[in-house]
Each structure stands twice: as C-alpha cells, then as structure tokens.
Coordinates of C-alpha atoms in Angstrom, one line a residue:
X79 CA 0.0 0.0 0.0
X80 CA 2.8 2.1 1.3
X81 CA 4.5 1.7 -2.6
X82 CA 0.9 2.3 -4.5
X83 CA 0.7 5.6 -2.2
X84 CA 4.6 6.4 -3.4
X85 CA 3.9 5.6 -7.5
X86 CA 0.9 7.8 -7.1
X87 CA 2.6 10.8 -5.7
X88 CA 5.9 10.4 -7.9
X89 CA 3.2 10.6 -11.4
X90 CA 1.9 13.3 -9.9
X91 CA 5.0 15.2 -9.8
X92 CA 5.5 14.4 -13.2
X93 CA 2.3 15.2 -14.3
X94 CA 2.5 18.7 -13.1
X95 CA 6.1 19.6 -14.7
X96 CA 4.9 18.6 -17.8
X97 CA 2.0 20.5 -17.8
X98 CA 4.4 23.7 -16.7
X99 CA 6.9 23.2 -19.4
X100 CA 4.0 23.3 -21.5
X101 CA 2.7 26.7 -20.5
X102 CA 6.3 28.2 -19.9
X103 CA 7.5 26.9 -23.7
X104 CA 5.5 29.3 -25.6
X105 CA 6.7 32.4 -23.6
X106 CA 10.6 31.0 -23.9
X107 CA 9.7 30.6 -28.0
X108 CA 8.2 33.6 -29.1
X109 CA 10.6 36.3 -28.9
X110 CA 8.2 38.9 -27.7
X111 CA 6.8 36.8 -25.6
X112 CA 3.3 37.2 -27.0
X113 CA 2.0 33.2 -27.0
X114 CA -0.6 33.8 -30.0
X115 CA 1.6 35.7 -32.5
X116 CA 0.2 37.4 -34.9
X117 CA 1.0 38.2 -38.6
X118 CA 2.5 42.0 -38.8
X119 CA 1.0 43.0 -41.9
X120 CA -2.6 41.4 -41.3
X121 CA -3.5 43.2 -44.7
X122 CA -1.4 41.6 -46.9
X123 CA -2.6 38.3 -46.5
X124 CA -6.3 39.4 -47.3
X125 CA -7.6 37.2 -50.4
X126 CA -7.8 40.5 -52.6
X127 CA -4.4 41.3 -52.0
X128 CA -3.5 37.8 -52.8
X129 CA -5.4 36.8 -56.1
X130 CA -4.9 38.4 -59.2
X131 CA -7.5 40.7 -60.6
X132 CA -10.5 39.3 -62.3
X133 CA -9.8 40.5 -66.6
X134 CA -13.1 40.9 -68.4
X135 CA -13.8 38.1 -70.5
X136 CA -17.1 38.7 -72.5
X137 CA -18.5 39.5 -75.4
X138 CA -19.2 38.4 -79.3
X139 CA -17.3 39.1 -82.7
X140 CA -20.2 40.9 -84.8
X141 CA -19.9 41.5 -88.5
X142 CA -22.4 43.7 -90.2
X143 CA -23.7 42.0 -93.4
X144 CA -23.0 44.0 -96.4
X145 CA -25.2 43.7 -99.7
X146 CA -22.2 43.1 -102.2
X147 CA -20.8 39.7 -102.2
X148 CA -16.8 39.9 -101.1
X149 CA -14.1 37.5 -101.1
X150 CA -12.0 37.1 -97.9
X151 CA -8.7 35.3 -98.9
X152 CA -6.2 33.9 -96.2
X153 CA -2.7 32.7 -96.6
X154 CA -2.0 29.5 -95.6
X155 CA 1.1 28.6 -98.5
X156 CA 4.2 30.4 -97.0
X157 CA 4.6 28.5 -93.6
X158 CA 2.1 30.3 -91.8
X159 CA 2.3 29.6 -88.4
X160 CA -1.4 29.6 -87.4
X161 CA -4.0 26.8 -87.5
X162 CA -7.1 27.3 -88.8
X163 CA -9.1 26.4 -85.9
X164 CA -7.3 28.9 -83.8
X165 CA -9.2 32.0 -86.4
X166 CA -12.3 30.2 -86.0
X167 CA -13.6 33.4 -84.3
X168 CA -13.4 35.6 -87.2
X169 CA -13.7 33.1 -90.3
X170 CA -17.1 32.1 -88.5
X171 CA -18.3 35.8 -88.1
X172 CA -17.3 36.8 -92.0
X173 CA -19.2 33.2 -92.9
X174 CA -22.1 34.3 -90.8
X175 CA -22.5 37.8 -92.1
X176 CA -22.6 36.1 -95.4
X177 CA -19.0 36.9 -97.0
X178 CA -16.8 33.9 -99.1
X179 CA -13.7 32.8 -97.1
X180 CA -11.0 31.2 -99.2
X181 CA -7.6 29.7 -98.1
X182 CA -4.6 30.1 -101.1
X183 CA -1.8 27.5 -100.3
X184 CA -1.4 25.2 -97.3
X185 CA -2.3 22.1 -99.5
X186 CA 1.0 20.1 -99.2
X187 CA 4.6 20.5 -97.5
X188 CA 5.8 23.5 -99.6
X189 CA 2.3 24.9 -100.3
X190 CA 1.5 26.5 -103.2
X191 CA 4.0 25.7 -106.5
X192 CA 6.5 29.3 -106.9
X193 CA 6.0 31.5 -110.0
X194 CA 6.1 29.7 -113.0
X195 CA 9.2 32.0 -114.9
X196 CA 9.8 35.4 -115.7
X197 CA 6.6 37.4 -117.0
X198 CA 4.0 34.8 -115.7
X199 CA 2.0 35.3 -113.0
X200 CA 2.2 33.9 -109.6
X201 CA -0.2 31.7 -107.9
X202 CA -1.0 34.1 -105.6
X203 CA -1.9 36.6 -107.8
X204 CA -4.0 34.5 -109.8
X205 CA -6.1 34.0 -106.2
X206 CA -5.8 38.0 -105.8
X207 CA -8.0 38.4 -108.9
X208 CA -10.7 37.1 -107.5
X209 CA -10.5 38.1 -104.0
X210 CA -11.5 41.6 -102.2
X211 CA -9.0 41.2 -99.0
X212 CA -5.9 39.6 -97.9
X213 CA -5.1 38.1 -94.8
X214 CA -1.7 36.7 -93.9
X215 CA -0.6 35.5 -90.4
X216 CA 2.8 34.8 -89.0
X217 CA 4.6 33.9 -92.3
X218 CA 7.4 31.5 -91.8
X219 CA 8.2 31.3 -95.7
X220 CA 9.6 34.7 -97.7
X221 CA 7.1 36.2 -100.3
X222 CA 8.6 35.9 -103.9
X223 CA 9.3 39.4 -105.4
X224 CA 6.3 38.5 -108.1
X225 CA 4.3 38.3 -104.9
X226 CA 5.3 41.4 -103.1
X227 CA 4.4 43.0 -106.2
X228 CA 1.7 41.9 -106.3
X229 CA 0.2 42.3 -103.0
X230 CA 1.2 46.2 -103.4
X231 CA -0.9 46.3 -106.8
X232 CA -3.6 44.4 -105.2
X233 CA -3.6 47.3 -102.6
X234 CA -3.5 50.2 -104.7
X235 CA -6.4 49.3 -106.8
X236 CA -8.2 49.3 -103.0
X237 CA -7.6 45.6 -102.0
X238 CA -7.9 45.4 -98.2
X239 CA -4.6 43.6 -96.8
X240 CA -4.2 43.1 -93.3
X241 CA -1.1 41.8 -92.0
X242 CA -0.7 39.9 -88.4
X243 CA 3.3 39.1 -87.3
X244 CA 4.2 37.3 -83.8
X245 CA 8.1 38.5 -82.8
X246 CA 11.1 36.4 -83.8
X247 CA 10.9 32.9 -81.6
X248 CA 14.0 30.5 -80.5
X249 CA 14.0 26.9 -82.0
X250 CA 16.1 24.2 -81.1
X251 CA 17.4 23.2 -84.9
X252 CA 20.7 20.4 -83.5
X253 CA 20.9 18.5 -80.5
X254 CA 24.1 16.8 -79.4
X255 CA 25.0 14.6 -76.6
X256 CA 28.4 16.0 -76.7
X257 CA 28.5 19.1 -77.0
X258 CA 25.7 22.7 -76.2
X259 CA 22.6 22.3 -78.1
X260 CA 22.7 24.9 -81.0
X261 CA 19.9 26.9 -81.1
X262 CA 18.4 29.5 -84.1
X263 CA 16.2 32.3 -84.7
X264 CA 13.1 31.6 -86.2
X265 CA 12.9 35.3 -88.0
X266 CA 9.3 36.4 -89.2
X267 CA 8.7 36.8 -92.8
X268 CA 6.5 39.6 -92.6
X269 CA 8.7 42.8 -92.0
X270 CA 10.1 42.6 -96.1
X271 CA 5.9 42.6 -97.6
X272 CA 5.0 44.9 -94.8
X273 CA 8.1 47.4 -95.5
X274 CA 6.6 47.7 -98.5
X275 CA 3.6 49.7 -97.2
X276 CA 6.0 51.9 -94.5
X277 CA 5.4 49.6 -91.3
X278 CA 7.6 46.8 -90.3
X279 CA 7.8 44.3 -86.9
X280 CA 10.1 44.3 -84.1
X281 CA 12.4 41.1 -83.4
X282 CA 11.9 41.0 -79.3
X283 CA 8.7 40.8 -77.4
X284 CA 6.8 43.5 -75.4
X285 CA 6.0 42.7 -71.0
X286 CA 5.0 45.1 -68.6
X287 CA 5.8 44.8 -65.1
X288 CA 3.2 47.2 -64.0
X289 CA -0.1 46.8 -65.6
X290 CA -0.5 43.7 -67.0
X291 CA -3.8 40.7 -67.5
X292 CA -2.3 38.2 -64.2
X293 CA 1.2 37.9 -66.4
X294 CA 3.7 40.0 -67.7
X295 CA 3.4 38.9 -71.1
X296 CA 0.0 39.6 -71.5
X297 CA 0.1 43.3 -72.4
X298 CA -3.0 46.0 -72.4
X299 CA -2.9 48.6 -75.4
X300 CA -5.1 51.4 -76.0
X301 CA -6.6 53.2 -79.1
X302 CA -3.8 56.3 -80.1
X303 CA -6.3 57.8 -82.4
X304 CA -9.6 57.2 -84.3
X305 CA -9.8 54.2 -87.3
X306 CA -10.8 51.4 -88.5
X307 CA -9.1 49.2 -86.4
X308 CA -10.2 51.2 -82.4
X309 CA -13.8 52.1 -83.2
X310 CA -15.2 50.7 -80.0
X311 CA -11.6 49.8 -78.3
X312 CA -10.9 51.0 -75.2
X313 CA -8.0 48.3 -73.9
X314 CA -7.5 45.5 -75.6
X315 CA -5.1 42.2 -73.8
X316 CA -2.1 41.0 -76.5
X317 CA -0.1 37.8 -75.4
X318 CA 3.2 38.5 -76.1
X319 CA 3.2 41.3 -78.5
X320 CA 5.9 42.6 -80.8
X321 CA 6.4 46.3 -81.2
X322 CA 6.0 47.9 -84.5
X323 CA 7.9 50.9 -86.4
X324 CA 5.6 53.1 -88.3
X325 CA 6.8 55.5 -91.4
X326 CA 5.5 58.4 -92.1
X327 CA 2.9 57.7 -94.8
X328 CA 1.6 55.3 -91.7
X329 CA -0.2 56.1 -88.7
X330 CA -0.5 54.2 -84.9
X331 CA -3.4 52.6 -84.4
X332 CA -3.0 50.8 -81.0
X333 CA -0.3 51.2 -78.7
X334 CA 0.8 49.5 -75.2
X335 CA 0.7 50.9 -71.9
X336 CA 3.0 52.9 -70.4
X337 CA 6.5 51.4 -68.5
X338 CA 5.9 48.4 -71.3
X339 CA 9.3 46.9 -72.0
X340 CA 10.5 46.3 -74.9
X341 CA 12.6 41.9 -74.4
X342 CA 15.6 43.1 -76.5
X343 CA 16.3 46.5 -74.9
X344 CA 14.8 46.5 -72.1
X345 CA 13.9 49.7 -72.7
X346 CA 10.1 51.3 -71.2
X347 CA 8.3 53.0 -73.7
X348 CA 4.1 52.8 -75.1
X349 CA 5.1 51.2 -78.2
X350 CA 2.9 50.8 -81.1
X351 CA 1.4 47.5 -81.8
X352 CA -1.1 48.1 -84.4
X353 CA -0.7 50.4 -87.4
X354 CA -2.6 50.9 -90.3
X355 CA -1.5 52.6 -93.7
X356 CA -5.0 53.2 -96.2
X357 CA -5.9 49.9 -97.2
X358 CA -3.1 47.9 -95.1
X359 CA -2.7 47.2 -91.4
X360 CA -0.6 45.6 -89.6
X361 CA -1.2 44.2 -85.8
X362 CA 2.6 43.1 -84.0
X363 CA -0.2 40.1 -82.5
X364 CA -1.9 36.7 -83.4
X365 CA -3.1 35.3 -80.5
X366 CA -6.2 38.2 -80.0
X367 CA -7.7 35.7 -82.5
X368 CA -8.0 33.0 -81.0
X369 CA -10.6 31.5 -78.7
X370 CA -9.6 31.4 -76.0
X371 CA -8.2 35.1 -76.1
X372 CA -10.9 36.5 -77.9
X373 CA -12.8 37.8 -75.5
X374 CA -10.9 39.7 -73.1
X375 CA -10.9 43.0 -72.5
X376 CA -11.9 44.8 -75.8
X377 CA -10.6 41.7 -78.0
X378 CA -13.6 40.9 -79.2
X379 CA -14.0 44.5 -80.6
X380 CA -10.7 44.1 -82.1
X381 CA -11.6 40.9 -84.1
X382 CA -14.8 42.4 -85.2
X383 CA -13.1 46.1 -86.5
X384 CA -10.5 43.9 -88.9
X385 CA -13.3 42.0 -90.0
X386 CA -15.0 45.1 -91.1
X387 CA -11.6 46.5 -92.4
X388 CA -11.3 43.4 -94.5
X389 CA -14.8 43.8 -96.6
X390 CA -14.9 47.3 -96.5
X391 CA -12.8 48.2 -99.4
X392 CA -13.9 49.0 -102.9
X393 CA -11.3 47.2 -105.2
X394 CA -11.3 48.1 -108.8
X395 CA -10.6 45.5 -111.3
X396 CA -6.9 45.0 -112.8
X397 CA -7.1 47.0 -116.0
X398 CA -7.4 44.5 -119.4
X399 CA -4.6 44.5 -121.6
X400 CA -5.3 46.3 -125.0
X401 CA -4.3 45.9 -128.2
X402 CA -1.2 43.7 -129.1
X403 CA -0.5 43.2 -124.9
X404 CA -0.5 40.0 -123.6
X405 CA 0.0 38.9 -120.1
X406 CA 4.0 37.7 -119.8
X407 CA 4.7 39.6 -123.4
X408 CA 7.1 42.2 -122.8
X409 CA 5.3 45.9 -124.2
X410 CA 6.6 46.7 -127.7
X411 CA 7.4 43.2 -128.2
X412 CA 5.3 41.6 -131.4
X413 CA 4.1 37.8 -131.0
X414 CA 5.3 35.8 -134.6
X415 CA 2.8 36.0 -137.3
X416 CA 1.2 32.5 -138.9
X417 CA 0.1 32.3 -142.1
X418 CA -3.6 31.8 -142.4
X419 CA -4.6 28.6 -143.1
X420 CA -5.4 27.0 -146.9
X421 CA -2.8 30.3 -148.2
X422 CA 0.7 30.2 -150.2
X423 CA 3.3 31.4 -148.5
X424 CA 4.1 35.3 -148.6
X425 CA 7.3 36.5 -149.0
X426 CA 7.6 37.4 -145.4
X427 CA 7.0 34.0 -144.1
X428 CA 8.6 32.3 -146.7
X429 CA 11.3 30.5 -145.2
X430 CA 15.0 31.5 -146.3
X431 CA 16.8 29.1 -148.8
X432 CA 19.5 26.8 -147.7
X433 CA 22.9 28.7 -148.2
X434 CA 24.7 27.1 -150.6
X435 CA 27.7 29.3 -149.0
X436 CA 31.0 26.7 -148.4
X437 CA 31.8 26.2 -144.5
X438 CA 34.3 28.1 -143.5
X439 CA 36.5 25.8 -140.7
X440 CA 36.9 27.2 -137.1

C-alpha cells in the first residue's frame, strides 16, 4: 500500500512539470513573448491582395452583313504559323455575315508551287484576282518578289490587306549529346511585304511589369487615335506582343501601356502595336484571334473592327490588256505571225533558202 501511495505521488510530480513546461515553452519561444503571435502586416494576407485581378472576359465578334458579295482570302502557303481552328472566331463571323472565305496554299509540304518563270504570274496573284481582302498570319516562308508586287498592286487598286506578325521565336534546330545544343532564330517573314507599305515588326517581345492581365506577357494597349481598327476599343489584352515601327505615310493605331518593356532592350516606352496605312494594317499580335483570347478585355471588338476592315474596301478591277498586250509579253514586243490557213506562203513568211555558202573551218 505504502508503494501504491509512493507511485501515485511520484506521477503526480511528473504530471504537473509537464504541464508547466507546457505553458512556460511558448513564452521561452516567441521572442516577444506574446504566445498567439500574430501576422505584422494582417492586410497583406487578405484574399484581394493575394489573387490576381478578375480581366473581363465577355462578349461576341459581330460583322455587319453588307449587300455586295466579297471575297475574304487567307494565306496558308508560306509556312504560316497559325491553324485554322485557332481563327475560327473571325472566319465564323465573315461566314455568318454572309461573306466567301478562301484559303490560297497550305495544301502540301511547300504549299502553293512558286511562280512559273519570268513574265508569268504567280499563284497568288491569280487567287488575288478574284479576292476583295488579304489576310496573312505569321509567315514562316519569304514572299517571292512577283508576290510582293503583287500584293502592293492588289492594294492600290483598293484591295484590303491586313497583315498579323508574332516576334522572332528560338527553335532548337541540332541536339548533341556531346556538346551545347545549337539553337536559331526563327525570324518572321512579314517585315520585307509589310516594308513595302511603311510599317515593319520588331524582333523581341513587349512585357509590362506594371499593368498587366495576371502575367507580364499579357500586355493591355489602347486606341492612339480614331480608325478602322479602335472604333469601339478601349484596352484591348495582347499575349506576347511585338512592337511595331511606323513610317511616315503610316499612322499608330494601337499602342501599349505605359513602362511596357521592350525583351531586346529593355527599354520602357508605349510602343505601337497596331498600325494601319490606307488599305493595309498591320497588328505586331496573333493570338487576339483566338478563342480562348478573344474575348478579353476589348478583344472581341478588335476581331470584329479587322473583319470590317477586311470587306470594306472597294477594289477596282486589274485594267485588261489592250491591243497587241498579252500577259508575260514584254510591251513593244510583237508575237510571230502564222500564215492563215489554206494560203501560199508570202514573201515574209517564206522560209530563207538553204545557203549554198561553203563552210568556212573554225
């Protein structure tokens, strides 16, 4: 009894330092001896401070139908690095507003066959003739010189081009297990047709630090004057933009935020984006096009504004060749003549007579 009376007393003694350590440990480990600590800066870890804005994603691509019948052609035979399900957004609101969408190229590896020789016409032109506007995205393939031309006739007779360029990207093009992997620049096409009309594309790629849709590549821009292209616009979201550089005969249609940066300088700046020189534009963007992006912000506006620039124009027809002009016949130059049929010979087709004339050696 004596020992159940001694077991009992010794647990109690234990009992009771653990429970002090227990409520001394909390004072020893906090160092201001507060034993519920508390965050410092209870504000900051509010949900709202936490979570990334909410960016408006609404809204429907609207084309008004027009009572002429136009021709929408898009480039798919120089590499284009777009596919087609990713413009479904815009090919399904031309289609819906009653307008012809055609696709020139894209129907093998190299696309559509190059110009046939000097003097003839390219392919492309021959799918110009018929067409009222010109699309081409993210070209990965140069445009002949019977192209560029062209394209530049096709827009002075009042064609609508509009031209859509993503900055230059780095592909992997040789992998070694010996040595660094080699690495090259995939370099858009677009800059030598669009050069043409006084706008060209940047090489690096626009972020902004500041103001941006929950990533720094996806960069707001803003109408910088009244067109075709920002009826409607008040900030539209690009992913990954490229700047642009606009001539003189060219004017700035959309340009980024303020304290944008531009990848290969660095430099902050509100650089254009979009641009737009009579019947051409240029947008340094593809992804506003497709649908997943298409509805943020004032995207949606965006899409429906080119669709509107692309039937819009009035393009006259290519001016018939008259009298002894044919197409690939130099001017001046006279086709042979042939006799007419069931007729002798005239002296000036008669062939010359065999020269009796004795070879003279080398």
């Amino acid at each position: 009894m004596t020992n159940v009376a001694r077991l009992v007393g010794v647990f109690a003694v234990v009992l009771a330092l653990v429970l002090a350590v227990a409520a001394v440990s909390p004072l020893v480990t906090s160092p201001g001896g507060d034993a519920n600590p508390r965050p410092q800066d209870p504000a900051a870890f509010e949900p709202g401070n936490i979570l990334p804005g909410d960016v408006n994603q609404t809204g429907t691509v609207s084309v008004e139908a027009g009572s002429e019948e136009k021709v929408v052609l898009i480039d798919r035979a120089h590499e284009n690095d777009f596919d087609r399900e990713e413009i479904e957004p815009l090919v399904e609101s031309l289609v819906s507003a009653g307008y012809e969408v055609r696709f020139h190229g894209g129907g093998g590896p190299g696309g559509a066959p190059s110009s046939s020789g000097p003097g003839s016409s390219s392919p492309l032109n021959q799918s110009l003739r018929d067409a009222d506007a010109f699309l081409v995205i993210a070209p990965g393939r140069p445009f002949t010189d019977a192209a560029r031309r062209g394209i530049a006739d096709f827009a002075d007779r009042g064609g609508r081009v509009a031209l859509l360029g993503e900055p230059t990207s780095a592909t992997t093009s040789i992998v070694s297990i010996l040595g660094p992997v080699t690495s090259t620049q995939s370099a858009s096409q677009m800059t030598p047709l669009s050069s043409r009309f006084g706008m060209g594309l940047s090489t690096g790629y626009l972020y902004n630090m500041y103001e941006n849709g929950n990533n720094y590549q996806n960069v707001y821009a803003t109408a910088s004057g009244d067109g075709p292209l920002t009826e409607g616009v008040d900030r539209v979201m690009f992913d990954r933009p490229t700047a642009l550089s606009v001539g003189e005969e060219a004017s700035v249609a959309l340009s980024a935020t303020e304290r944008t940066s531009l990848s290969t300088t660095r430099q902050q700046a509100a650089y254009p984006v979009a641009a737009v020189n009579d019947d051409v534009a240029l947008i340094g963007d593809t992804s506003f096009l497709t649908p997943s992006n298409y509805q943020y912000a004032d995207n949606e506006v965006l899409v429906s504004n080119l669709a509107e620039f692309l039937v819009n124009g009035q393009k006259e027809p290519k001016p018939t060749p008259t009298g002894t002009e044919r197409p690939g016949v130099p001017p001046g130059a006279q086709p042979p003549r042939t006799p007419p049929t069931g007729q002798p010979p005239t002296n000036e087709t008669t062939p010359p007579a065999p020269s009796t004339a004795t070879p003279v050696a080398p």
